[in-house]
Amino acid sequence: MPKGKVAIVTGASRGIGRSIALALVAEGARIVAVDMAPEGVEALAAEIKAMGGEAIAIQGNVTVPADAERMVDAAVEAFGRLDILVNNAGITRDALLLRMKDEDWDAVLTVNLKGAFLCSRAAAKVMAKQRYGRIINIASIVGQMGNAGQANYCASKAGLIGLTKSNARELAKRNVTVNAVAPGFIATEMTEVLPEKVKHELTAQIPLERLGSADDIAHAVLFLAAERSAYITGQVIGVNGGMYM
Ligand code: NAP
């Protein structure tokens, strides 16, 4: 498990990112918590310190190349290394294809896919030199199976799976593994906005008969982040209650 390891988690202030950061702390990792707004990550860093852990908060936008570099520099400056990058920041701008606006397409592709590219490129420089690293991309079940009303989001997450495999092949010789976790439908603010009827219909399609929790995703991230997972790279782990097999 990642004892003493240094982990960047993007989109850490709430939802799945927050659970991932706290799960890594519970295993002894030191955290660089990144988010657009400073308040959430500052509160999280304070909470981690109060638990006896180590964390710094970085206000940063994953779509800005200089911010991606800055979060990696901050990890190295504060903790001397960077072992784990969790590309978790993500957004939705749902609309049916015929009504989807260009700016909704661009916004989702830019955060979900380009953001992961920028952060991976910045992190890979340090990890390759160290000859150690774990990059974990938070994709989505809908990147594997599609979903009406989410052309932009599904394309971004399918693209993230392609990025995962390409980076896994490139970085393997430097002992850096790159994997994706593809959550099913998880109870967070992102899915809270769905009408109850839609949530019921979704649950009916899930063999395990419930939406997932943020902790369900964090457990899979911990598994991939572990030193012992050294021989797993380029994989997509579905954490979806059996909804997609
Ligand atoms: P969430 O509650 O909406 O949290 C996303 C976090 O990412 C927010 O804190 C958000 O900050 C941050 N963020 C957005 N754009 C950013 C940017 N450009 N730079 C830095 N941070 C940014 O979402 P979630 O449900 O926890 O989802 C986390 C990840 O899991 C996402 O990649 C999502 O696509 C994926 N996922 C979620 C589900 C689900 O059912 N919830 C299913 C499959 C995959 P702000 O608060 O400032 O917006």
CSV table of C-alpha atoms and ligand atoms in Angstrom, one decimal:
chain,number,residue,atom,x,y,z
A,1,MET,CA,0.0,0.0,0.0
A,2,PRO,CA,1.1,3.6,-0.7
A,3,LYS,CA,2.8,4.3,2.7
A,4,GLY,CA,4.7,7.6,2.5
A,5,LYS,CA,3.9,7.9,-1.2
A,6,VAL,CA,3.1,11.3,-2.6
A,7,ALA,CA,-0.2,11.6,-4.6
A,8,ILE,CA,-1.8,14.3,-6.6
A,9,VAL,CA,-5.6,14.1,-6.7
A,10,THR,CA,-7.4,16.5,-9.1
A,11,GLY,CA,-11.0,17.6,-8.4
A,12,ALA,CA,-10.3,16.6,-4.8
A,13,SER,CA,-12.7,18.9,-3.0
A,14,ARG,CA,-15.8,16.8,-3.2
A,15,GLY,CA,-17.4,13.6,-4.5
A,16,ILE,CA,-15.1,10.8,-5.7
A,17,GLY,CA,-11.9,12.9,-5.6
A,18,ARG,CA,-12.4,13.6,-1.9
A,19,SER,CA,-13.0,10.0,-1.1
A,20,ILE,CA,-9.9,9.0,-3.1
A,21,ALA,CA,-7.7,11.5,-1.3
A,22,LEU,CA,-9.0,10.4,2.2
A,23,ALA,CA,-8.5,6.7,1.3
A,24,LEU,CA,-4.9,7.4,0.2
A,25,VAL,CA,-4.3,9.3,3.4
A,26,ALA,CA,-5.6,6.3,5.4
A,27,GLU,CA,-2.9,4.2,3.7
A,28,GLY,CA,-0.2,6.7,4.7
A,29,ALA,CA,0.1,8.7,1.5
A,30,ARG,CA,0.9,12.4,1.4
A,31,ILE,CA,-1.6,14.4,-0.6
A,32,VAL,CA,-1.5,17.3,-3.1
A,33,ALA,CA,-5.2,18.2,-3.3
A,34,VAL,CA,-6.1,20.2,-6.5
A,35,ASP,CA,-9.3,21.9,-7.4
A,36,MET,CA,-10.6,25.0,-9.2
A,37,ALA,CA,-11.8,26.8,-6.1
A,38,PRO,CA,-9.3,27.0,-3.2
A,39,GLU,CA,-11.8,26.7,-0.3
A,40,GLY,CA,-12.7,23.0,-0.7
A,41,VAL,CA,-9.1,21.8,-1.0
A,42,GLU,CA,-7.9,24.0,1.8
A,43,ALA,CA,-10.6,22.6,4.0
A,44,LEU,CA,-9.7,19.0,2.9
A,45,ALA,CA,-5.9,19.7,3.6
A,46,ALA,CA,-6.8,21.0,7.0
A,47,GLU,CA,-8.9,18.0,7.7
A,48,ILE,CA,-6.1,15.6,6.7
A,49,LYS,CA,-3.6,17.5,8.9
A,50,ALA,CA,-6.1,17.2,11.8
A,51,MET,CA,-6.1,13.5,11.2
A,52,GLY,CA,-2.3,13.5,11.6
A,53,GLY,CA,-1.7,13.2,7.8
A,54,GLU,CA,0.2,15.4,5.4
A,55,ALA,CA,-1.4,17.4,2.7
A,56,ILE,CA,-1.1,20.6,0.7
A,57,ALA,CA,-3.9,22.4,-1.2
A,58,ILE,CA,-3.4,23.8,-4.7
A,59,GLN,CA,-5.9,26.0,-6.5
A,60,GLY,CA,-5.5,24.9,-10.1
A,61,ASN,CA,-7.4,24.3,-13.3
A,62,VAL,CA,-6.4,21.0,-15.1
A,63,THR,CA,-7.0,22.6,-18.5
A,64,VAL,CA,-4.2,25.2,-18.0
A,65,PRO,CA,-0.8,23.8,-18.9
A,66,ALA,CA,1.0,26.1,-16.4
A,67,ASP,CA,-1.3,24.9,-13.6
A,68,ALA,CA,-0.6,21.2,-14.4
A,69,GLU,CA,3.2,22.0,-14.2
A,70,ARG,CA,2.6,24.0,-11.0
A,71,MET,CA,0.8,21.1,-9.2
A,72,VAL,CA,3.7,18.7,-10.0
A,73,ASP,CA,6.3,21.3,-8.9
A,74,ALA,CA,4.4,21.8,-5.7
A,75,ALA,CA,4.4,18.1,-4.9
A,76,VAL,CA,8.2,17.8,-5.5
A,77,GLU,CA,8.9,21.0,-3.5
A,78,ALA,CA,6.7,20.0,-0.5
A,79,PHE,CA,7.4,16.3,-0.4
A,80,GLY,CA,10.5,15.6,-2.6
A,81,ARG,CA,8.8,13.3,-5.1
A,82,LEU,CA,5.6,12.3,-6.9
A,83,ASP,CA,4.4,8.7,-6.9
A,84,ILE,CA,0.7,8.8,-7.8
A,85,LEU,CA,-1.4,11.0,-10.1
A,86,VAL,CA,-5.2,10.5,-10.0
A,87,ASN,CA,-6.8,12.3,-12.9
A,88,ASN,CA,-10.3,12.7,-11.4
A,89,ALA,CA,-11.4,16.2,-12.3
A,90,GLY,CA,-14.4,15.9,-14.7
A,91,ILE,CA,-17.5,17.7,-15.8
A,92,THR,CA,-20.7,17.0,-17.7
A,93,ARG,CA,-22.7,19.2,-20.1
A,94,ASP,CA,-25.5,16.9,-21.2
A,95,ALA,CA,-27.7,17.4,-24.2
A,96,LEU,CA,-29.0,15.3,-27.1
A,97,LEU,CA,-26.8,15.3,-30.1
A,98,LEU,CA,-29.0,17.6,-32.2
A,99,ARG,CA,-29.1,20.2,-29.5
A,100,MET,CA,-25.5,20.0,-28.2
A,101,LYS,CA,-23.7,23.3,-28.4
A,102,ASP,CA,-20.2,23.5,-29.7
A,103,GLU,CA,-19.1,25.1,-26.4
A,104,ASP,CA,-20.6,22.1,-24.4
A,105,TRP,CA,-18.6,19.7,-26.6
A,106,ASP,CA,-15.4,21.7,-26.2
A,107,ALA,CA,-15.8,22.3,-22.4
A,108,VAL,CA,-16.2,18.6,-21.6
A,109,LEU,CA,-13.5,17.4,-23.9
A,110,THR,CA,-11.1,20.0,-22.6
A,111,VAL,CA,-11.6,19.2,-18.9
A,112,ASN,CA,-12.0,15.5,-19.1
A,113,LEU,CA,-9.5,14.6,-21.8
A,114,LYS,CA,-7.1,17.4,-22.3
A,115,GLY,CA,-6.9,18.0,-18.6
A,116,ALA,CA,-5.8,14.4,-18.0
A,117,PHE,CA,-3.3,14.7,-20.9
A,118,LEU,CA,-1.7,17.9,-19.4
A,119,CYS,CA,-1.5,16.5,-15.9
A,120,SER,CA,-0.1,13.2,-17.1
A,121,ARG,CA,2.5,14.9,-19.2
A,122,ALA,CA,3.7,17.0,-16.3
A,123,ALA,CA,3.7,14.1,-13.8
A,124,ALA,CA,5.4,11.7,-16.2
A,125,LYS,CA,8.5,13.9,-16.4
A,126,VAL,CA,9.1,13.4,-12.7
A,127,MET,CA,7.9,9.7,-12.5
A,128,ALA,CA,10.0,8.7,-15.5
A,129,LYS,CA,13.1,10.2,-13.8
A,130,GLN,CA,12.3,8.5,-10.6
A,131,ARG,CA,11.7,5.2,-12.4
A,132,TYR,CA,8.4,4.8,-10.4
A,133,GLY,CA,4.9,6.0,-10.8
A,134,ARG,CA,1.2,5.2,-10.8
A,135,ILE,CA,-1.2,7.2,-13.0
A,136,ILE,CA,-4.9,6.4,-12.5
A,137,ASN,CA,-7.5,8.0,-14.8
A,138,ILE,CA,-11.1,8.1,-13.7
A,139,ALA,CA,-13.0,7.2,-16.8
A,140,SER,CA,-16.7,6.1,-16.9
A,141,ILE,CA,-18.9,3.2,-17.8
A,142,VAL,CA,-20.5,5.4,-20.4
A,143,GLY,CA,-17.1,5.7,-22.2
A,144,GLN,CA,-17.4,1.9,-22.6
A,145,MET,CA,-21.1,1.5,-23.5
A,146,GLY,CA,-22.3,5.0,-24.6
A,147,ASN,CA,-25.2,6.9,-23.2
A,148,ALA,CA,-27.9,9.0,-25.0
A,149,GLY,CA,-27.5,12.7,-24.2
A,150,GLN,CA,-23.8,12.4,-23.4
A,151,ALA,CA,-22.0,12.4,-26.7
A,152,ASN,CA,-19.4,14.8,-25.4
A,153,TYR,CA,-18.9,13.1,-22.0
A,154,CYS,CA,-18.8,9.5,-23.5
A,155,ALA,CA,-16.3,10.6,-26.2
A,156,SER,CA,-14.1,12.2,-23.5
A,157,LYS,CA,-14.1,9.1,-21.3
A,158,ALA,CA,-13.6,6.8,-24.3
A,159,GLY,CA,-10.7,9.1,-25.3
A,160,LEU,CA,-9.4,8.9,-21.7
A,161,ILE,CA,-9.3,5.1,-22.0
A,162,GLY,CA,-7.3,5.4,-25.2
A,163,LEU,CA,-4.9,7.9,-23.5
A,164,THR,CA,-4.5,5.4,-20.6
A,165,LYS,CA,-3.4,2.6,-23.0
A,166,SER,CA,-1.1,4.8,-25.0
A,167,ASN,CA,0.6,6.2,-22.0
A,168,ALA,CA,0.8,2.8,-20.4
A,169,ARG,CA,2.8,1.5,-23.4
A,170,GLU,CA,5.1,4.6,-23.4
A,171,LEU,CA,5.9,4.7,-19.7
A,172,ALA,CA,6.2,1.0,-19.0
A,173,LYS,CA,9.9,0.9,-19.5
A,174,ARG,CA,10.2,3.6,-16.8
A,175,ASN,CA,8.3,1.5,-14.3
A,176,VAL,CA,5.3,3.8,-14.5
A,177,THR,CA,1.9,2.1,-14.7
A,178,VAL,CA,-1.1,3.8,-16.2
A,179,ASN,CA,-4.6,2.4,-15.6
A,180,ALA,CA,-8.2,3.6,-15.6
A,181,VAL,CA,-11.1,3.1,-13.2
A,182,ALA,CA,-14.4,3.2,-15.0
A,183,PRO,CA,-17.1,4.0,-12.4
A,184,GLY,CA,-20.7,3.0,-13.1
A,185,PHE,CA,-23.4,5.3,-11.6
A,186,ILE,CA,-22.1,6.7,-8.3
A,187,ALA,CA,-24.1,8.7,-5.8
A,188,THR,CA,-22.4,12.1,-5.8
A,189,GLU,CA,-23.4,15.7,-6.7
A,190,MET,CA,-22.8,14.8,-10.4
A,191,THR,CA,-25.7,12.2,-10.3
A,192,GLU,CA,-27.8,14.0,-7.5
A,193,VAL,CA,-29.3,16.2,-10.3
A,194,LEU,CA,-30.8,13.2,-12.0
A,195,PRO,CA,-34.6,12.8,-11.6
A,196,GLU,CA,-35.7,10.1,-9.1
A,197,LYS,CA,-37.4,8.2,-12.0
A,198,VAL,CA,-34.1,8.1,-13.9
A,199,LYS,CA,-32.3,6.9,-10.8
A,200,HIS,CA,-34.9,4.1,-10.3
A,201,GLU,CA,-34.5,3.1,-14.0
A,202,LEU,CA,-30.8,3.0,-13.7
A,203,THR,CA,-30.8,1.0,-10.5
A,204,ALA,CA,-33.0,-1.6,-12.2
A,205,GLN,CA,-30.2,-2.2,-14.7
A,206,ILE,CA,-27.6,-2.8,-12.1
A,207,PRO,CA,-27.2,-6.4,-11.0
A,208,LEU,CA,-26.0,-5.4,-7.5
A,209,GLU,CA,-29.2,-3.2,-7.3
A,210,ARG,CA,-27.7,0.0,-6.0
A,211,LEU,CA,-25.8,3.1,-7.2
A,212,GLY,CA,-22.1,2.9,-6.2
A,213,SER,CA,-20.5,5.0,-3.5
A,214,ALA,CA,-17.5,7.2,-3.9
A,215,ASP,CA,-15.7,4.8,-1.5
A,216,ASP,CA,-16.3,2.0,-4.0
A,217,ILE,CA,-14.3,3.9,-6.5
A,218,ALA,CA,-11.6,4.9,-4.0
A,219,HIS,CA,-11.0,1.2,-3.1
A,220,ALA,CA,-10.2,0.4,-6.8
A,221,VAL,CA,-7.9,3.4,-6.9
A,222,LEU,CA,-6.1,2.2,-3.8
A,223,PHE,CA,-5.6,-1.2,-5.4
A,224,LEU,CA,-4.1,0.2,-8.6
A,225,ALA,CA,-1.9,2.7,-6.6
A,226,ALA,CA,-0.4,-0.1,-4.5
A,227,GLU,CA,3.2,-1.0,-5.1
A,228,ARG,CA,2.1,-4.6,-5.4
A,229,SER,CA,0.0,-3.8,-8.5
A,230,ALA,CA,3.3,-3.4,-10.4
A,231,TYR,CA,2.3,-5.9,-13.1
A,232,ILE,CA,-1.0,-4.2,-14.0
A,233,THR,CA,-0.9,-1.5,-16.7
A,234,GLY,CA,-3.1,-0.3,-19.5
A,235,GLN,CA,-6.2,-1.8,-17.9
A,236,VAL,CA,-9.6,-0.5,-17.3
A,237,ILE,CA,-11.3,-1.7,-14.1
A,238,GLY,CA,-15.0,-1.4,-14.2
A,239,VAL,CA,-16.6,-0.5,-10.8
A,240,ASN,CA,-20.2,-0.5,-11.8
A,241,GLY,CA,-22.2,-3.1,-9.8
A,242,GLY,CA,-22.1,-5.4,-12.9
A,243,MET,CA,-24.0,-3.0,-15.1
A,244,TYR,CA,-21.4,-3.4,-17.9
A,245,MET,CA,-19.5,-6.6,-18.3
B,1,NAP,P1,-18.2,16.1,-8.9
B,1,NAP,O1,-18.8,15.9,-7.6
B,1,NAP,O2,-18.8,17.0,-9.9
B,1,NAP,O3,-16.6,16.6,-8.6
B,1,NAP,C1,-15.8,17.0,-9.6
B,1,NAP,C2,-14.7,17.8,-9.1
B,1,NAP,O4,-13.8,18.2,-10.2
B,1,NAP,C3,-15.2,19.2,-8.5
B,1,NAP,O5,-14.6,19.4,-7.3
B,1,NAP,C4,-14.8,20.2,-9.6
B,1,NAP,O6,-14.6,21.5,-9.1
B,1,NAP,C5,-13.5,19.6,-10.1
B,1,NAP,N1,-13.2,20.2,-11.4
B,1,NAP,C6,-14.0,20.4,-12.5
B,1,NAP,N2,-13.3,21.0,-13.5
B,1,NAP,C7,-12.1,21.1,-13.0
B,1,NAP,C8,-10.9,21.7,-13.6
B,1,NAP,N3,-10.9,22.2,-14.8
B,1,NAP,N4,-9.7,21.7,-12.9
B,1,NAP,C9,-9.7,21.2,-11.6
B,1,NAP,N5,-10.8,20.6,-11.0
B,1,NAP,C10,-12.0,20.6,-11.7
B,1,NAP,O7,-17.9,14.8,-9.7
B,1,NAP,P2,-17.7,13.3,-9.2
B,1,NAP,O8,-19.1,12.6,-9.3
B,1,NAP,O9,-17.0,13.2,-7.9
B,1,NAP,O10,-16.8,12.7,-10.3
B,1,NAP,C11,-15.4,12.6,-10.3
B,1,NAP,C12,-14.9,11.9,-11.5
B,1,NAP,O11,-15.6,10.6,-11.7
B,1,NAP,C13,-15.2,12.7,-12.8
B,1,NAP,O12,-14.1,12.5,-13.7
B,1,NAP,C14,-16.4,12.0,-13.3
B,1,NAP,O13,-16.5,12.1,-14.7
B,1,NAP,C15,-16.2,10.6,-12.9
B,1,NAP,N6,-17.4,9.7,-12.9
B,1,NAP,C16,-18.4,10.0,-12.0
B,1,NAP,C17,-19.5,9.2,-12.0
B,1,NAP,C18,-20.7,9.5,-11.1
B,1,NAP,O14,-21.7,8.7,-11.2
B,1,NAP,N7,-20.6,10.4,-10.2
B,1,NAP,C19,-19.6,8.1,-12.9
B,1,NAP,C20,-18.5,7.8,-13.7
B,1,NAP,C21,-17.4,8.7,-13.7
B,1,NAP,P3,-15.8,22.6,-9.0
B,1,NAP,O15,-16.5,22.2,-7.8
B,1,NAP,O16,-15.1,23.9,-9.0
B,1,NAP,O17,-16.6,22.4,-10.2
